[in-house]
Amino acid sequence: MSRNEIIVSTEEMERQQTFAEMVRALPHRPKSYHVVTYGCQMNAHDSEKIAGMLESMGMASAPQREEADFVIFNTCCVRENAERRALGNVTWLKEVRKQKPELLIAVCGCMIQEPGMADRILKQYKFIDLAFGTANLHKLPEMMYELLNGGNRVVRVEEKDVIPEGLPVRRLRHDAAYVTIMYGCDNFCSYCIVPYVRGRERSRDPEEIIREAEGLLESGVKEIMLLGQNVNSYGKGLPGDVSFAKLLKRLDDTGIPRIRFMTSHPKDLCDELIDVMASGKHILPQFHLPVQSGNDEILRLMNRHYTRGQYLDRVRKLREAIPGIGLSTDIIVGFPGETEAQFEDTMSLVDEVRYDSAFTFIYSARTGTRAAEMPGRIPEEEATERIKRLIDLQESLQQDTMKRFVGTEEEILVEGLSRRSEQAVSGKGKHGISISVAGSEKDIGTILKCRVTGLKNNTLMGVREA
Ligand code: SAH
Ligand code: SF4
Ligand code: F3S
């Protein structure tokens, strides 16, 4: 292994299992837990691992945080408001504890890996009983034992880059599952804090991934979502002829009905991957391809390593190979120094591409990143005005873009009852867009064939096909 990578060994997992049993045997341990999750799918999946470990320690999930003996906040720090929201909620719990003194509070996730955060928690947030970073997650049983047996606060942040294997997982859904294929990120986009809090890029052994996917298929899972900050560079540093395209091909051959993945970096999106997608049987025709900006100079300052032209070329290639593919993106407005004309380039790119959906963000300065030192901070009002224009444009185009599905056949994996009606269910079609059809609770978790009949309030409506 290169650098400071370590693969968590079976012995370490056995050690943690022993701690879990020791916690289970403690008479005064918490009986119920509740995990509050912020941030991206990575964090959502980490929360499933936290839940799995806590259940191995004999705790049961409490549906409401007010009912739990132990509340864990899994935090995100990608933008300042994410961080503020998390801290606000943790502080609110301090009040709850006045009525319930036995309540235990833990904070974990990306925010804890920020420089100086462990110190701040020790000195400023004294009511937090346990804090740990993303690199310590797999040692939760050990930390819990220390907290409960020793009675002292535990604050643990490690710098090591870990690939945890074999953790117990309590999955939120039975029909769809997250599968992490790589951890960390090496791209250092100039605005982004993720590489600092999630460590260096490291890929899981393909055999472990295949094993996990086959296990999921056997247990009835119909859809897997492969996770990584930059899945296209999967395999870097691994021995042998390993690549994301090859991994995807092998997963396609397992027979899992639906395979999705995120996130892709445009600079690493190669033709081999497009070919595998086009010829695959189970790889869904959808792609999340964050563009961030439509202006070359801003893209250069963002350290994205592609131009507008190269990005548009990738989009063209994807659409040629996989006609009708669902496309989504992430966009940042108000990057330091962004002029009105540069913002207009983003608007014109959105107009040109016609995304099925776009996640738009106002630039947020993150301490320690290069962009935070760049001149030309855009005033809040201006950035807000820009994002409004961008959202309006996207919404006006989206109606039109979605019309291409009307009259087509689709297959949805039913996620739940529709928000609008009790007699309808909804789920995502192959292209990643939600479709609503008549149905009931018993349809949840099944794949339904349907014909899209229309578009109502930005939602596709369909009827079942036999
Ligand atoms: N690895 C993924 C996701 C990173 S975070 C990717 O590269 O796409 C998800 C999105 O948050 C990013 O795509 C970006 O649009 C946004 N983001 C990241 N840092 C940000 C910041 N400092 N301010 C505003 N938005 C940011
Ligand atoms: Fe952040 Fe860029 Fe890595 Fe995505 S690719 S996590 S935006 S540094
Ligand atoms: Fe947030 Fe960490 Fe994900 S910073 S976006 S939870 S990787």
Short mmCIF file of C-alpha atoms and ligand atoms in Angstrom, two decimals:
data_model
loop_
_atom_site.label_atom_id
_atom_site.label_comp_id
_atom_site.label_asym_id
_atom_site.label_seq_id
_atom_site.Cartn_x
_atom_site.Cartn_y
_atom_site.Cartn_z
CA MET A 1 0.00 0.00 0.00
CA SER A 2 1.18 3.49 -0.79
CA ARG A 3 1.24 6.52 1.54
CA ASN A 4 -0.40 6.05 4.90
CA GLU A 5 -3.20 3.84 3.60
CA ILE A 6 -4.32 1.08 5.83
CA ILE A 7 -6.87 -1.56 5.20
CA VAL A 8 -8.70 -2.45 8.34
CA SER A 9 -7.81 -6.02 9.06
CA THR A 10 -10.08 -8.82 10.17
CA GLU A 11 -8.31 -8.71 13.52
CA GLU A 12 -9.32 -5.09 14.01
CA MET A 13 -12.92 -5.96 13.19
CA GLU A 14 -12.81 -8.87 15.64
CA ARG A 15 -11.43 -6.50 18.26
CA GLN A 16 -14.31 -4.13 17.67
CA GLN A 17 -16.82 -6.97 17.91
CA THR A 18 -15.39 -7.85 21.30
CA PHE A 19 -15.89 -4.25 22.42
CA ALA A 20 -19.45 -4.36 21.10
CA GLU A 21 -20.14 -7.40 23.26
CA MET A 22 -18.55 -5.70 26.26
CA VAL A 23 -20.82 -2.68 25.76
CA ARG A 24 -23.83 -4.99 25.45
CA ALA A 25 -22.98 -6.46 28.85
CA LEU A 26 -22.84 -3.07 30.60
CA PRO A 27 -25.94 -2.59 32.78
CA HIS A 28 -26.08 1.20 32.33
CA ARG A 29 -25.66 1.37 28.54
CA PRO A 30 -28.17 3.35 26.44
CA LYS A 31 -31.08 1.24 25.21
CA SER A 32 -32.06 3.30 22.16
CA TYR A 33 -30.36 5.50 19.59
CA HIS A 34 -31.23 8.00 16.90
CA VAL A 35 -28.88 9.18 14.14
CA VAL A 36 -29.40 12.63 12.58
CA THR A 37 -27.69 12.82 9.17
CA TYR A 38 -26.55 15.87 7.23
CA GLY A 39 -24.73 16.02 3.91
CA CYS A 40 -24.33 13.66 0.99
CA GLN A 41 -24.93 9.95 0.31
CA MET A 42 -21.53 9.15 1.82
CA ASN A 43 -22.75 10.41 5.14
CA ALA A 44 -26.13 8.71 4.73
CA HIS A 45 -24.31 5.41 4.22
CA ASP A 46 -21.95 6.08 7.15
CA SER A 47 -25.06 6.58 9.29
CA GLU A 48 -26.25 3.13 8.22
CA LYS A 49 -22.94 1.73 9.45
CA ILE A 50 -23.22 3.65 12.73
CA ALA A 51 -26.71 2.23 13.21
CA GLY A 52 -25.42 -1.26 12.41
CA MET A 53 -22.67 -0.97 15.02
CA LEU A 54 -25.00 0.45 17.67
CA GLU A 55 -27.42 -2.42 17.13
CA SER A 56 -24.56 -4.87 17.54
CA MET A 57 -24.10 -3.19 20.95
CA GLY A 58 -27.70 -4.03 21.84
CA MET A 59 -29.34 -0.65 21.13
CA ALA A 60 -32.62 -0.25 19.26
CA SER A 61 -33.48 2.48 16.80
CA ALA A 62 -35.80 5.23 18.15
CA PRO A 63 -37.91 6.87 15.44
CA GLN A 64 -37.80 10.30 17.13
CA ARG A 65 -34.68 11.88 18.55
CA GLU A 66 -36.63 13.02 21.65
CA GLU A 67 -37.25 9.37 22.54
CA ALA A 68 -33.64 8.19 22.23
CA ASP A 69 -31.12 7.69 25.07
CA PHE A 70 -28.31 8.32 22.65
CA VAL A 71 -28.38 10.87 19.79
CA ILE A 72 -25.65 11.01 17.16
CA PHE A 73 -25.24 13.89 14.73
CA ASN A 74 -23.43 12.90 11.55
CA THR A 75 -22.32 16.28 10.22
CA CYS A 76 -21.38 17.89 6.89
CA CYS A 77 -19.17 20.93 6.40
CA VAL A 78 -19.23 21.40 2.62
CA ARG A 79 -20.95 24.79 3.00
CA GLU A 80 -21.19 27.07 5.99
CA ASN A 81 -24.97 26.75 6.35
CA ALA A 82 -24.70 22.94 6.61
CA GLU A 83 -22.33 23.41 9.50
CA ARG A 84 -24.43 26.09 11.18
CA ARG A 85 -27.54 23.93 11.02
CA ALA A 86 -25.76 20.98 12.61
CA LEU A 87 -24.31 23.01 15.46
CA GLY A 88 -27.67 24.70 16.08
CA ASN A 89 -29.38 21.34 16.45
CA VAL A 90 -26.69 19.89 18.69
CA THR A 91 -27.01 22.90 20.98
CA TRP A 92 -30.78 22.46 21.09
CA LEU A 93 -30.22 18.98 22.50
CA LYS A 94 -28.35 20.50 25.40
CA GLU A 95 -31.73 21.89 26.55
CA VAL A 96 -33.41 18.48 26.16
CA ARG A 97 -30.81 17.02 28.48
CA LYS A 98 -31.96 19.33 31.29
CA GLN A 99 -35.15 17.21 31.43
CA LYS A 100 -33.36 13.96 30.63
CA PRO A 101 -29.95 13.93 32.34
CA GLU A 102 -29.02 10.43 31.17
CA LEU A 103 -29.15 11.50 27.50
CA LEU A 104 -25.86 10.94 25.64
CA ILE A 105 -24.86 13.18 22.74
CA ALA A 106 -22.35 12.33 20.02
CA VAL A 107 -21.13 14.32 17.02
CA CYS A 108 -19.25 12.79 14.10
CA GLY A 109 -18.73 13.17 10.37
CA CYS A 110 -16.87 15.61 8.17
CA MET A 111 -17.11 18.63 10.47
CA ILE A 112 -15.13 16.84 13.15
CA GLN A 113 -12.22 16.31 10.73
CA GLU A 114 -11.81 20.09 10.26
CA PRO A 115 -8.58 21.43 11.75
CA GLY A 116 -9.05 22.65 15.32
CA MET A 117 -12.53 21.16 15.68
CA ALA A 118 -11.54 18.55 18.26
CA ASP A 119 -10.13 21.33 20.46
CA ARG A 120 -13.25 23.44 20.02
CA ILE A 121 -15.43 20.55 21.09
CA LEU A 122 -13.28 19.87 24.12
CA LYS A 123 -13.33 23.51 25.28
CA GLN A 124 -16.49 25.06 23.87
CA TYR A 125 -19.03 22.26 23.51
CA LYS A 126 -18.59 20.54 26.85
CA PHE A 127 -22.01 18.89 26.71
CA ILE A 128 -20.90 16.67 23.80
CA ASP A 129 -20.04 13.26 25.27
CA LEU A 130 -18.47 11.66 22.23
CA ALA A 131 -16.92 13.11 19.07
CA PHE A 132 -15.16 11.22 16.31
CA GLY A 133 -14.04 11.83 12.74
CA THR A 134 -14.78 9.97 9.54
CA ALA A 135 -11.51 8.06 9.93
CA ASN A 136 -12.54 6.64 13.34
CA LEU A 137 -15.99 5.46 12.47
CA HIS A 138 -15.13 1.75 12.51
CA LYS A 139 -13.89 2.05 16.09
CA LEU A 140 -17.24 3.13 17.49
CA PRO A 141 -17.62 0.02 19.74
CA GLU A 142 -14.25 0.75 21.37
CA MET A 143 -15.10 4.43 21.87
CA MET A 144 -18.53 3.57 23.30
CA TYR A 145 -16.95 1.20 25.77
CA GLU A 146 -14.47 3.84 26.85
CA LEU A 147 -17.25 6.40 27.28
CA LEU A 148 -19.62 4.15 29.18
CA ASN A 149 -17.11 2.30 31.28
CA GLY A 150 -14.73 5.15 32.03
CA GLY A 151 -17.36 7.84 32.33
CA ASN A 152 -15.19 10.49 30.65
CA ARG A 153 -15.85 12.32 27.42
CA VAL A 154 -14.21 10.78 24.36
CA VAL A 155 -12.97 13.00 21.53
CA ARG A 156 -11.07 11.12 18.83
CA VAL A 157 -9.87 12.38 15.49
CA GLU A 158 -7.38 10.35 13.49
CA GLU A 159 -5.53 11.36 10.37
CA LYS A 160 -5.18 7.91 8.86
CA ASP A 161 -6.87 6.99 5.62
CA VAL A 162 -8.93 3.90 6.28
CA ILE A 163 -10.83 1.44 4.13
CA PRO A 164 -13.20 -0.16 6.60
CA GLU A 165 -14.39 -3.61 5.54
CA GLY A 166 -16.90 -5.91 7.17
CA LEU A 167 -18.77 -3.38 9.33
CA PRO A 168 -22.31 -4.27 10.34
CA VAL A 169 -24.79 -2.15 8.36
CA ARG A 170 -28.40 -1.38 9.13
CA ARG A 171 -29.79 -0.33 5.76
CA LEU A 172 -32.63 2.14 5.62
CA ARG A 173 -34.17 0.51 2.56
CA HIS A 174 -34.53 -3.17 1.71
CA ASP A 175 -34.95 -2.70 -2.02
CA ALA A 176 -32.11 -0.25 -2.75
CA ALA A 177 -28.65 -0.06 -1.21
CA TYR A 178 -25.57 2.12 -1.18
CA VAL A 179 -22.26 0.47 -1.98
CA THR A 180 -19.14 2.57 -1.41
CA ILE A 181 -16.49 1.82 -4.01
CA MET A 182 -13.95 4.48 -3.05
CA TYR A 183 -13.24 6.85 -0.21
CA GLY A 184 -11.70 10.32 -0.13
CA CYS A 185 -10.76 12.65 -2.96
CA ASP A 186 -7.50 13.83 -4.56
CA ASN A 187 -8.89 16.51 -6.83
CA PHE A 188 -8.62 19.55 -4.59
CA CYS A 189 -11.13 21.68 -6.46
CA SER A 190 -10.15 25.06 -5.05
CA TYR A 191 -13.49 25.72 -3.29
CA CYS A 192 -13.90 22.29 -1.75
CA ILE A 193 -13.18 21.04 1.76
CA VAL A 194 -13.95 17.37 1.07
CA PRO A 195 -10.33 16.28 0.34
CA TYR A 196 -9.28 17.79 3.69
CA VAL A 197 -11.96 16.04 5.73
CA ARG A 198 -12.26 12.74 3.86
CA GLY A 199 -8.59 12.13 3.18
CA ARG A 200 -6.78 10.79 0.12
CA GLU A 201 -8.48 8.85 -2.59
CA ARG A 202 -8.50 5.11 -1.95
CA SER A 203 -10.39 2.39 -3.74
CA ARG A 204 -11.91 -0.75 -2.27
CA ASP A 205 -10.75 -4.10 -3.53
CA PRO A 206 -13.01 -5.03 -6.47
CA GLU A 207 -13.52 -8.53 -5.05
CA GLU A 208 -14.95 -7.03 -1.83
CA ILE A 209 -17.32 -4.86 -3.88
CA ILE A 210 -18.51 -7.77 -6.02
CA ARG A 211 -19.02 -9.89 -2.90
CA GLU A 212 -21.08 -7.15 -1.29
CA ALA A 213 -23.18 -6.69 -4.44
CA GLU A 214 -23.84 -10.43 -4.75
CA GLY A 215 -24.87 -10.58 -1.10
CA LEU A 216 -27.27 -7.71 -1.66
CA LEU A 217 -28.76 -9.36 -4.73
CA GLU A 218 -29.30 -12.54 -2.75
CA SER A 219 -31.09 -10.62 -0.01
CA GLY A 220 -33.54 -9.18 -2.54
CA VAL A 221 -32.00 -5.77 -3.23
CA LYS A 222 -33.10 -4.49 -6.65
CA GLU A 223 -30.93 -1.43 -7.03
CA ILE A 224 -27.46 -0.49 -5.93
CA MET A 225 -26.00 3.00 -5.89
CA LEU A 226 -22.20 3.00 -6.15
CA LEU A 227 -20.68 5.79 -4.12
CA GLY A 228 -17.49 7.79 -4.35
CA GLN A 229 -16.46 11.44 -4.61
CA ASN A 230 -15.06 10.72 -8.05
CA VAL A 231 -16.09 7.23 -9.11
CA ASN A 232 -14.48 7.66 -12.55
CA SER A 233 -11.01 7.45 -11.05
CA TYR A 234 -11.83 4.23 -9.18
CA GLY A 235 -8.93 1.81 -9.11
CA LYS A 236 -6.10 4.33 -8.97
CA GLY A 237 -3.31 2.73 -6.96
CA LEU A 238 -4.81 -0.77 -7.02
CA PRO A 239 -2.81 -3.61 -8.55
CA GLY A 240 -3.91 -5.20 -11.83
CA ASP A 241 -6.04 -3.96 -14.63
CA VAL A 242 -8.73 -2.22 -12.58
CA SER A 243 -10.93 0.68 -13.68
CA PHE A 244 -14.41 1.99 -12.99
CA ALA A 245 -15.61 0.83 -16.41
CA LYS A 246 -14.33 -2.71 -15.72
CA LEU A 247 -15.88 -2.77 -12.26
CA LEU A 248 -19.19 -1.60 -13.67
CA LYS A 249 -19.10 -4.33 -16.29
CA ARG A 250 -18.52 -6.99 -13.64
CA LEU A 251 -21.35 -5.62 -11.51
CA ASP A 252 -23.62 -5.60 -14.54
CA ASP A 253 -22.86 -9.30 -14.98
CA THR A 254 -23.99 -10.12 -11.41
CA GLY A 255 -27.57 -9.57 -12.54
CA ILE A 256 -28.52 -6.86 -10.03
CA PRO A 257 -31.58 -5.35 -11.76
CA ARG A 258 -30.54 -1.71 -11.45
CA ILE A 259 -27.14 -0.05 -11.02
CA ARG A 260 -26.59 3.67 -10.44
CA PHE A 261 -23.51 5.60 -9.37
CA MET A 262 -22.32 9.00 -8.25
CA THR A 263 -20.35 11.26 -8.52
CA SER A 264 -18.45 11.54 -11.80
CA HIS A 265 -15.79 14.10 -12.60
CA PRO A 266 -15.94 15.34 -16.21
CA LYS A 267 -12.14 15.22 -16.56
CA ASP A 268 -12.09 11.46 -15.87
CA LEU A 269 -15.14 10.46 -17.90
CA CYS A 270 -13.62 8.17 -20.52
CA ASP A 271 -15.07 6.54 -23.63
CA GLU A 272 -14.59 3.07 -22.14
CA LEU A 273 -17.12 3.94 -19.43
CA ILE A 274 -19.61 5.31 -21.95
CA ASP A 275 -19.28 2.09 -23.97
CA VAL A 276 -19.85 -0.11 -20.92
CA MET A 277 -22.93 1.92 -20.03
CA ALA A 278 -24.29 1.74 -23.55
CA SER A 279 -23.86 -2.02 -23.77
CA GLY A 280 -24.80 -2.84 -20.15
CA LYS A 281 -28.07 -4.55 -19.26
CA HIS A 282 -28.61 -3.18 -15.80
CA ILE A 283 -26.70 0.10 -15.71
CA LEU A 284 -29.33 2.80 -15.62
CA PRO A 285 -29.25 5.46 -18.34
CA GLN A 286 -28.55 8.36 -16.03
CA PHE A 287 -25.52 10.46 -15.25
CA HIS A 288 -24.70 13.04 -12.61
CA LEU A 289 -22.00 15.21 -14.15
CA PRO A 290 -21.25 18.32 -12.07
CA VAL A 291 -20.17 21.22 -14.27
CA GLN A 292 -19.80 23.87 -11.51
CA SER A 293 -19.44 26.74 -14.02
CA GLY A 294 -19.85 27.40 -17.74
CA ASN A 295 -16.90 29.79 -17.94
CA ASP A 296 -13.36 28.65 -18.74
CA GLU A 297 -11.57 31.14 -16.52
CA ILE A 298 -13.74 30.27 -13.50
CA LEU A 299 -13.24 26.56 -14.22
CA ARG A 300 -9.49 27.17 -14.25
CA LEU A 301 -9.64 29.02 -10.93
CA MET A 302 -11.77 26.18 -9.55
CA ASN A 303 -9.01 23.73 -10.54
CA ARG A 304 -11.45 21.57 -12.46
CA HIS A 305 -9.12 20.55 -15.31
CA TYR A 306 -11.63 20.81 -18.16
CA THR A 307 -13.03 23.56 -20.35
CA ARG A 308 -16.60 24.34 -21.26
CA GLY A 309 -15.95 22.87 -24.69
CA GLN A 310 -14.56 19.61 -23.29
CA TYR A 311 -17.52 19.31 -20.94
CA LEU A 312 -20.01 19.83 -23.76
CA ASP A 313 -18.14 17.25 -25.80
CA ARG A 314 -18.62 14.68 -23.01
CA VAL A 315 -22.33 15.48 -22.82
CA ARG A 316 -22.64 15.07 -26.59
CA LYS A 317 -20.83 11.74 -26.46
CA LEU A 318 -23.06 10.47 -23.64
CA ARG A 319 -26.20 11.45 -25.53
CA GLU A 320 -25.02 9.87 -28.75
CA ALA A 321 -24.19 6.58 -27.07
CA ILE A 322 -27.17 6.48 -24.69
CA PRO A 323 -30.08 8.33 -26.32
CA GLY A 324 -32.46 9.96 -23.83
CA ILE A 325 -29.98 9.61 -20.95
CA GLY A 326 -31.02 11.44 -17.75
CA LEU A 327 -28.52 14.19 -16.98
CA SER A 328 -28.08 16.11 -13.75
CA THR A 329 -25.44 18.51 -12.48
CA ASP A 330 -24.10 20.68 -9.65
CA ILE A 331 -23.44 24.39 -10.14
CA ILE A 332 -21.79 26.99 -7.94
CA VAL A 333 -22.62 30.68 -8.38
CA GLY A 334 -20.70 33.60 -6.94
CA PHE A 335 -17.23 32.00 -6.99
CA PRO A 336 -14.62 34.67 -6.02
CA GLY A 337 -14.23 37.18 -8.84
CA GLU A 338 -17.11 35.80 -10.94
CA THR A 339 -18.25 38.63 -13.21
CA GLU A 340 -21.75 39.07 -14.59
CA ALA A 341 -20.48 37.97 -18.02
CA GLN A 342 -18.88 34.84 -16.54
CA PHE A 343 -22.12 34.00 -14.77
CA GLU A 344 -23.96 34.46 -18.07
CA ASP A 345 -21.71 31.71 -19.48
CA THR A 346 -23.12 29.36 -16.84
CA MET A 347 -26.65 30.43 -17.81
CA SER A 348 -25.97 29.78 -21.49
CA LEU A 349 -24.42 26.38 -20.74
CA VAL A 350 -27.53 25.36 -18.78
CA ASP A 351 -29.63 26.57 -21.69
CA GLU A 352 -27.55 24.53 -24.08
CA VAL A 353 -27.33 21.26 -22.13
CA ARG A 354 -30.95 21.07 -20.88
CA TYR A 355 -30.42 19.09 -17.68
CA ASP A 356 -33.12 16.97 -16.13
CA SER A 357 -32.14 18.46 -12.79
CA ALA A 358 -29.53 20.79 -11.35
CA PHE A 359 -28.34 21.29 -7.79
CA THR A 360 -27.37 24.92 -7.42
CA PHE A 361 -25.27 26.42 -4.64
CA ILE A 362 -24.02 29.84 -3.63
CA TYR A 363 -20.27 29.72 -3.16
CA SER A 364 -19.34 29.35 0.51
CA ALA A 365 -15.77 30.11 1.63
CA ARG A 366 -14.22 27.19 3.52
CA THR A 367 -11.19 27.85 5.70
CA GLY A 368 -8.08 26.07 4.44
CA THR A 369 -9.18 25.88 0.80
CA ARG A 370 -7.40 27.88 -1.91
CA ALA A 371 -10.49 29.75 -3.09
CA ALA A 372 -10.99 31.15 0.41
CA GLU A 373 -7.81 33.20 -0.17
CA MET A 374 -8.86 34.45 -3.61
CA PRO A 375 -9.84 38.09 -4.12
CA GLY A 376 -13.19 39.32 -5.37
CA ARG A 377 -15.73 38.06 -2.85
CA ILE A 378 -19.21 38.40 -4.43
CA PRO A 379 -21.68 40.24 -2.17
CA GLU A 380 -24.46 38.04 -0.76
CA GLU A 381 -27.27 39.97 -2.51
CA GLU A 382 -25.58 39.62 -5.87
CA ALA A 383 -24.99 35.89 -5.46
CA THR A 384 -28.58 35.42 -4.29
CA GLU A 385 -29.87 37.30 -7.32
CA ARG A 386 -27.73 35.14 -9.63
CA ILE A 387 -28.85 31.86 -8.13
CA LYS A 388 -32.50 32.94 -8.43
CA ARG A 389 -32.03 33.64 -12.12
CA LEU A 390 -30.32 30.29 -12.58
CA ILE A 391 -33.05 28.37 -10.74
CA ASP A 392 -35.75 30.18 -12.77
CA LEU A 393 -33.99 29.27 -16.00
CA GLN A 394 -33.56 25.62 -15.00
CA GLU A 395 -37.21 25.35 -13.93
CA SER A 396 -38.46 26.86 -17.15
CA LEU A 397 -36.35 24.44 -19.21
CA GLN A 398 -37.07 21.39 -17.06
CA GLN A 399 -40.78 21.32 -17.98
CA ASP A 400 -39.81 21.07 -21.59
CA THR A 401 -37.04 18.53 -21.03
CA MET A 402 -39.33 16.21 -19.09
CA LYS A 403 -41.93 16.21 -21.85
CA ARG A 404 -39.69 13.85 -23.84
CA PHE A 405 -40.79 11.05 -21.52
CA VAL A 406 -44.52 11.47 -22.17
CA GLY A 407 -45.73 8.50 -24.19
CA THR A 408 -42.70 6.35 -23.37
CA GLU A 409 -42.50 3.13 -21.36
CA GLU A 410 -40.59 3.23 -18.09
CA GLU A 411 -39.88 1.01 -15.12
CA ILE A 412 -39.97 2.44 -11.64
CA LEU A 413 -38.65 1.05 -8.38
CA VAL A 414 -41.44 2.10 -6.02
CA GLU A 415 -40.07 4.14 -3.13
CA GLY A 416 -43.26 4.99 -1.29
CA LEU A 417 -46.72 6.48 -1.35
CA SER A 418 -46.97 9.56 -3.50
CA ARG A 419 -46.86 12.83 -1.57
CA ARG A 420 -49.87 14.13 -3.44
CA SER A 421 -52.29 11.22 -3.17
CA GLU A 422 -52.92 8.21 -0.93
CA GLN A 423 -53.95 6.09 -3.90
CA ALA A 424 -50.70 6.65 -5.78
CA VAL A 425 -47.10 5.51 -5.40
CA SER A 426 -43.95 7.00 -6.82
CA GLY A 427 -40.45 5.92 -7.65
CA LYS A 428 -37.59 6.72 -9.94
CA GLY A 429 -37.63 5.61 -13.52
CA LYS A 430 -34.53 4.31 -15.25
CA HIS A 431 -33.54 7.86 -16.18
CA GLY A 432 -33.55 8.96 -12.54
CA ILE A 433 -36.78 10.95 -12.73
CA SER A 434 -39.70 10.36 -10.35
CA ILE A 435 -42.92 8.98 -11.82
CA SER A 436 -46.23 8.68 -10.03
CA VAL A 437 -48.71 5.83 -10.73
CA ALA A 438 -51.85 4.45 -9.08
CA GLY A 439 -50.89 1.98 -6.37
CA SER A 440 -50.75 1.15 -2.68
CA GLU A 441 -48.34 0.31 0.11
CA LYS A 442 -47.88 -3.27 -1.10
CA ASP A 443 -46.14 -1.99 -4.24
CA ILE A 444 -43.28 -0.46 -2.26
CA GLY A 445 -39.98 -2.10 -3.13
CA THR A 446 -41.21 -3.62 -6.38
CA ILE A 447 -40.35 -2.71 -9.94
CA LEU A 448 -43.40 -1.61 -11.92
CA LYS A 449 -43.70 -1.24 -15.66
CA CYS A 450 -45.59 1.85 -16.67
CA ARG A 451 -46.41 4.17 -19.52
CA VAL A 452 -45.84 7.87 -18.93
CA THR A 453 -49.07 9.70 -19.73
CA GLY A 454 -48.41 13.30 -18.75
CA LEU A 455 -46.72 15.91 -16.68
CA LYS A 456 -48.42 17.50 -13.69
CA ASN A 457 -46.75 20.13 -11.48
CA ASN A 458 -43.30 19.04 -12.60
CA THR A 459 -44.00 15.37 -11.83
CA LEU A 460 -44.36 12.68 -14.46
CA MET A 461 -47.63 10.76 -14.23
CA GLY A 462 -48.00 7.21 -15.51
CA VAL A 463 -50.32 4.23 -15.79
CA ARG A 464 -49.32 0.63 -15.10
CA GLU A 465 -48.62 -1.72 -17.90
CA ALA A 466 -49.10 -5.44 -17.49
N1 SAH B 1 -17.40 14.88 -5.25
C1 SAH B 1 -18.59 15.40 -5.69
C2 SAH B 1 -19.42 16.13 -4.64
C3 SAH B 1 -18.81 17.18 -3.85
S1 SAH B 1 -19.82 18.13 -2.80
C4 SAH B 1 -18.31 16.23 -6.92
O1 SAH B 1 -17.19 16.57 -7.18
O2 SAH B 1 -19.24 16.52 -7.63
C5 SAH B 1 -21.27 18.41 -3.77
C6 SAH B 1 -21.35 19.74 -4.43
O3 SAH B 1 -21.26 20.78 -3.47
C7 SAH B 1 -20.24 20.06 -5.40
O4 SAH B 1 -20.42 19.47 -6.65
C8 SAH B 1 -20.30 21.56 -5.47
O5 SAH B 1 -21.21 21.99 -6.45
C9 SAH B 1 -20.83 21.95 -4.10
N2 SAH B 1 -19.81 22.59 -3.28
C10 SAH B 1 -18.65 22.06 -2.82
N3 SAH B 1 -17.94 22.98 -2.12
C11 SAH B 1 -18.68 24.12 -2.14
C12 SAH B 1 -18.48 25.42 -1.60
N4 SAH B 1 -17.39 25.73 -0.93
N5 SAH B 1 -19.44 26.35 -1.81
C13 SAH B 1 -20.56 26.05 -2.52
N6 SAH B 1 -20.79 24.84 -3.04
C14 SAH B 1 -19.86 23.87 -2.87
FE1 SF4 B 2 -14.70 18.35 -3.85
FE2 SF4 B 2 -13.79 18.43 -6.31
FE3 SF4 B 2 -13.33 16.29 -4.81
FE4 SF4 B 2 -15.77 16.79 -5.68
S1 SF4 B 2 -14.02 16.31 -6.97
S2 SF4 B 2 -15.19 16.21 -3.59
S3 SF4 B 2 -15.89 19.01 -5.64
S4 SF4 B 2 -12.53 18.34 -4.47
FE1 F3S B 3 -20.62 17.01 3.30
FE2 F3S B 3 -18.72 15.35 3.90
FE3 F3S B 3 -20.45 14.74 2.03
S1 F3S B 3 -18.52 17.54 3.78
S2 F3S B 3 -21.02 16.72 1.18
S3 F3S B 3 -20.91 15.01 4.15
S4 F3S B 3 -18.29 14.25 2.05
#
